[in-house]
Short mmCIF file of C-alpha atoms in Angstrom, two decimals:
data_model
loop_
_atom_site.label_atom_id
_atom_site.label_comp_id
_atom_site.label_asym_id
_atom_site.label_seq_id
_atom_site.Cartn_x
_atom_site.Cartn_y
_atom_site.Cartn_z
CA UNK A 29 89.82 108.38 123.31
CA UNK A 30 87.44 105.62 124.21
CA UNK A 31 84.86 104.91 121.54
CA UNK A 32 82.98 101.92 120.26
CA UNK A 33 84.25 102.50 116.73
CA UNK A 34 87.75 103.53 115.83
CA UNK A 35 87.93 106.89 114.04
CA UNK A 36 89.15 106.70 110.47
CA UNK A 37 92.06 108.66 109.00
CA UNK A 38 89.81 111.48 107.77
CA UNK A 39 88.36 111.95 111.24
CA UNK A 40 91.79 111.93 112.87
CA UNK A 41 93.16 114.46 110.37
CA UNK A 42 90.17 116.73 111.03
CA UNK A 43 90.63 116.47 114.80
CA UNK A 44 94.37 117.20 114.48
CA UNK A 45 93.62 120.21 112.29
CA UNK A 46 91.21 121.52 114.93
CA UNK A 47 93.79 120.90 117.66
CA UNK A 48 96.32 122.86 115.57
CA UNK A 49 93.95 125.79 115.11
CA UNK A 50 93.05 125.85 118.81
CA UNK A 51 96.62 125.15 119.95
CA UNK A 52 95.17 122.24 121.96
CA UNK A 53 98.52 120.56 122.53
CA UNK A 54 97.45 117.93 125.09
CA UNK A 55 94.50 116.79 123.00
CA UNK A 56 96.63 116.65 119.85
CA UNK A 57 99.24 114.56 121.65
CA UNK A 58 96.45 112.22 122.78
CA UNK A 59 95.34 111.85 119.15
CA UNK A 60 98.95 111.13 118.16
CA UNK A 61 99.15 108.51 120.90
CA UNK A 62 95.94 106.93 119.64
CA UNK A 63 97.40 106.78 116.14
CA UNK A 64 100.56 105.11 117.40
CA UNK A 65 98.59 102.50 119.34
CA UNK A 66 96.30 101.65 116.45
CA UNK A 67 96.51 100.74 112.81
CA UNK A 68 97.07 104.30 111.61
CA UNK A 69 100.83 103.92 111.33
CA UNK A 70 102.53 104.65 108.03
CA UNK A 71 99.81 106.92 106.66
CA UNK A 72 101.43 109.93 105.02
CA UNK A 73 98.31 112.11 105.20
CA UNK A 74 97.99 111.49 108.92
CA UNK A 75 101.74 111.92 109.46
CA UNK A 76 101.60 115.29 107.66
CA UNK A 77 98.64 116.35 109.81
CA UNK A 78 100.62 115.45 112.95
CA UNK A 79 103.65 117.32 111.60
CA UNK A 80 101.49 120.39 110.97
CA UNK A 81 99.99 120.07 114.47
CA UNK A 82 103.39 120.04 116.19
CA UNK A 83 104.70 122.93 114.06
CA UNK A 84 101.62 125.09 114.68
CA UNK A 85 101.76 124.37 118.41
CA UNK A 86 105.41 125.45 118.50
CA UNK A 87 106.94 122.06 119.22
CA UNK A 88 109.74 122.09 116.66
CA UNK A 89 111.58 119.27 118.45
CA UNK A 90 108.56 116.94 118.23
CA UNK A 91 107.98 117.96 114.61
CA UNK A 92 111.60 117.29 113.68
CA UNK A 93 111.53 113.89 115.42
CA UNK A 94 108.32 112.95 113.59
CA UNK A 95 109.79 114.15 110.28
CA UNK A 96 112.92 112.04 110.78
CA UNK A 97 111.03 108.85 111.65
CA UNK A 98 108.34 109.20 108.96
CA UNK A 99 108.69 106.14 106.71
CA UNK A 100 107.88 108.24 103.65
CA UNK A 101 107.80 112.00 103.08
CA UNK A 102 106.18 113.99 100.29
CA UNK A 103 106.41 117.64 99.21
CA UNK A 104 103.92 118.56 101.97
CA UNK A 105 106.20 117.03 104.63
CA UNK A 106 109.31 118.78 103.31
CA UNK A 107 107.58 122.14 102.74
CA UNK A 108 106.02 122.03 106.20
CA UNK A 109 109.33 121.35 107.88
CA UNK A 110 111.21 124.00 105.86
CA UNK A 111 108.36 126.42 106.62
CA UNK A 112 108.51 125.57 110.32
CA UNK A 113 112.19 126.49 110.43
CA UNK A 114 111.59 129.61 108.33
CA UNK A 115 108.74 130.76 110.57
CA UNK A 116 111.12 130.66 113.53
CA UNK A 117 113.92 132.45 111.65
CA UNK A 118 116.14 129.35 111.56
CA UNK A 119 117.67 129.92 108.14
CA UNK A 120 120.54 127.47 108.53
CA UNK A 121 118.21 124.60 109.40
CA UNK A 122 115.81 125.53 106.59
CA UNK A 123 118.71 125.69 104.13
CA UNK A 124 120.16 122.38 105.33
CA UNK A 125 116.82 120.69 104.78
CA UNK A 126 116.42 122.40 101.40
CA UNK A 127 119.88 121.18 100.36
CA UNK A 128 118.97 117.61 101.36
CA UNK A 129 115.84 117.92 99.26
CA UNK A 130 117.69 119.27 96.23
CA UNK A 131 120.30 116.52 96.48
CA UNK A 132 117.61 114.04 95.58
CA UNK A 133 115.84 113.04 98.74
CA UNK A 134 112.46 111.63 97.74
CA UNK A 135 110.74 114.62 96.07
CA UNK A 136 111.59 117.83 94.21
CA UNK A 137 111.07 121.20 95.90
CA UNK A 138 107.87 122.92 94.85
CA UNK A 139 106.65 126.51 94.95
CA UNK A 140 105.76 126.34 98.66
CA UNK A 141 109.19 124.98 99.59
CA UNK A 142 110.97 127.72 97.63
CA UNK A 143 108.79 130.46 99.15
CA UNK A 144 109.42 129.07 102.66
CA UNK A 145 113.18 128.85 102.25
CA UNK A 146 113.33 132.36 100.78
CA UNK A 147 111.31 133.56 103.76
CA UNK A 148 113.91 132.01 106.07
CA UNK A 149 116.72 133.68 104.13
CA UNK A 150 115.02 137.08 104.17
CA UNK A 151 114.36 136.91 107.88
CA UNK A 152 118.08 136.79 108.62
CA UNK A 153 119.23 138.67 105.50
CA UNK A 154 121.28 135.71 104.27
CA UNK A 155 122.12 136.65 100.70
CA UNK A 156 124.54 133.74 100.23
CA UNK A 157 121.85 131.23 101.21
CA UNK A 158 119.34 132.83 98.88
CA UNK A 159 121.84 132.68 96.02
CA UNK A 160 121.99 128.89 96.47
CA UNK A 161 118.21 128.81 96.15
CA UNK A 162 118.38 131.15 93.16
CA UNK A 163 120.76 128.76 91.40
CA UNK A 164 118.36 125.86 91.94
CA UNK A 165 115.32 127.85 90.80
CA UNK A 166 117.17 128.98 87.66
CA UNK A 167 117.26 125.32 86.60
CA UNK A 168 113.48 124.96 87.03
CA UNK A 169 111.59 126.90 84.31
CA UNK A 170 108.19 126.51 86.00
CA UNK A 171 109.50 128.07 89.20
CA UNK A 172 111.28 130.91 87.39
CA UNK A 173 107.97 132.29 86.08
CA UNK A 174 105.93 131.67 89.23
CA UNK A 175 104.65 134.96 90.69
CA UNK A 176 104.65 133.65 94.29
CA UNK A 177 108.31 132.68 93.96
CA UNK A 178 109.03 136.04 92.29
CA UNK A 179 107.33 137.91 95.13
CA UNK A 180 109.36 135.93 97.66
CA UNK A 181 112.57 136.86 95.77
CA UNK A 182 111.61 140.53 95.77
CA UNK A 183 110.80 140.43 99.49
CA UNK A 184 114.07 138.67 100.28
CA UNK A 185 116.17 141.15 98.27
CA UNK A 186 114.40 144.20 99.74
CA UNK A 187 114.79 142.90 103.31
CA UNK A 188 118.47 142.20 102.76
CA UNK A 189 119.05 145.71 101.38
CA UNK A 190 119.54 144.74 97.72
CA UNK A 191 116.94 146.99 96.10
CA UNK A 192 118.61 146.79 92.67
CA UNK A 193 118.26 143.00 92.64
CA UNK A 194 114.62 143.30 93.75
CA UNK A 195 113.91 145.66 90.86
CA UNK A 196 115.63 143.27 88.42
CA UNK A 197 113.48 140.37 89.61
CA UNK A 198 110.34 142.50 89.35
CA UNK A 199 111.17 143.53 85.80
CA UNK A 200 111.81 139.90 84.84
CA UNK A 201 108.44 138.66 86.15
CA UNK A 202 106.10 137.69 83.35
CA UNK A 203 102.97 138.11 85.48
CA UNK A 204 103.14 141.05 87.85
CA UNK A 205 100.56 141.24 90.62
CA UNK A 206 99.73 143.73 93.34
CA UNK A 207 101.83 141.98 95.98
#
């Protein structure tokens, strides 16, 4: 990237997003290299864009390394990483990360994190893992009534062969939707 003016964070995030969509791994790595060589270190928005880039391009090792060395992580960082593991069916890794998050690391899990970890559990039919998540969610009133979380519960229970539990969750939902 040789230019007269350095691109700002917004430009770099946009370029990384395009690289993610196009799966342009070499170009995205070049953008990452540019960021490392310039003053764009320690910018959480840019770090999250790079994390998303590596996850979308299938480089879980690079994403995990970036996640570990990030000086600060927010709910986007955590949800992205949990989702990356879930997308690849790596329930144990997703659960380990979720447990670190619940134990007080930096931020509280949000709706996206819960949906991602339930997706990981449903992909490998891990009822015991999902029960750990269920316990956490039961302590969070806002998550208990969330229809996206409820739909993820129903999906997880159906995929793991627990239709009765899925029906119970459906009946308990305050807002039922078509999903």
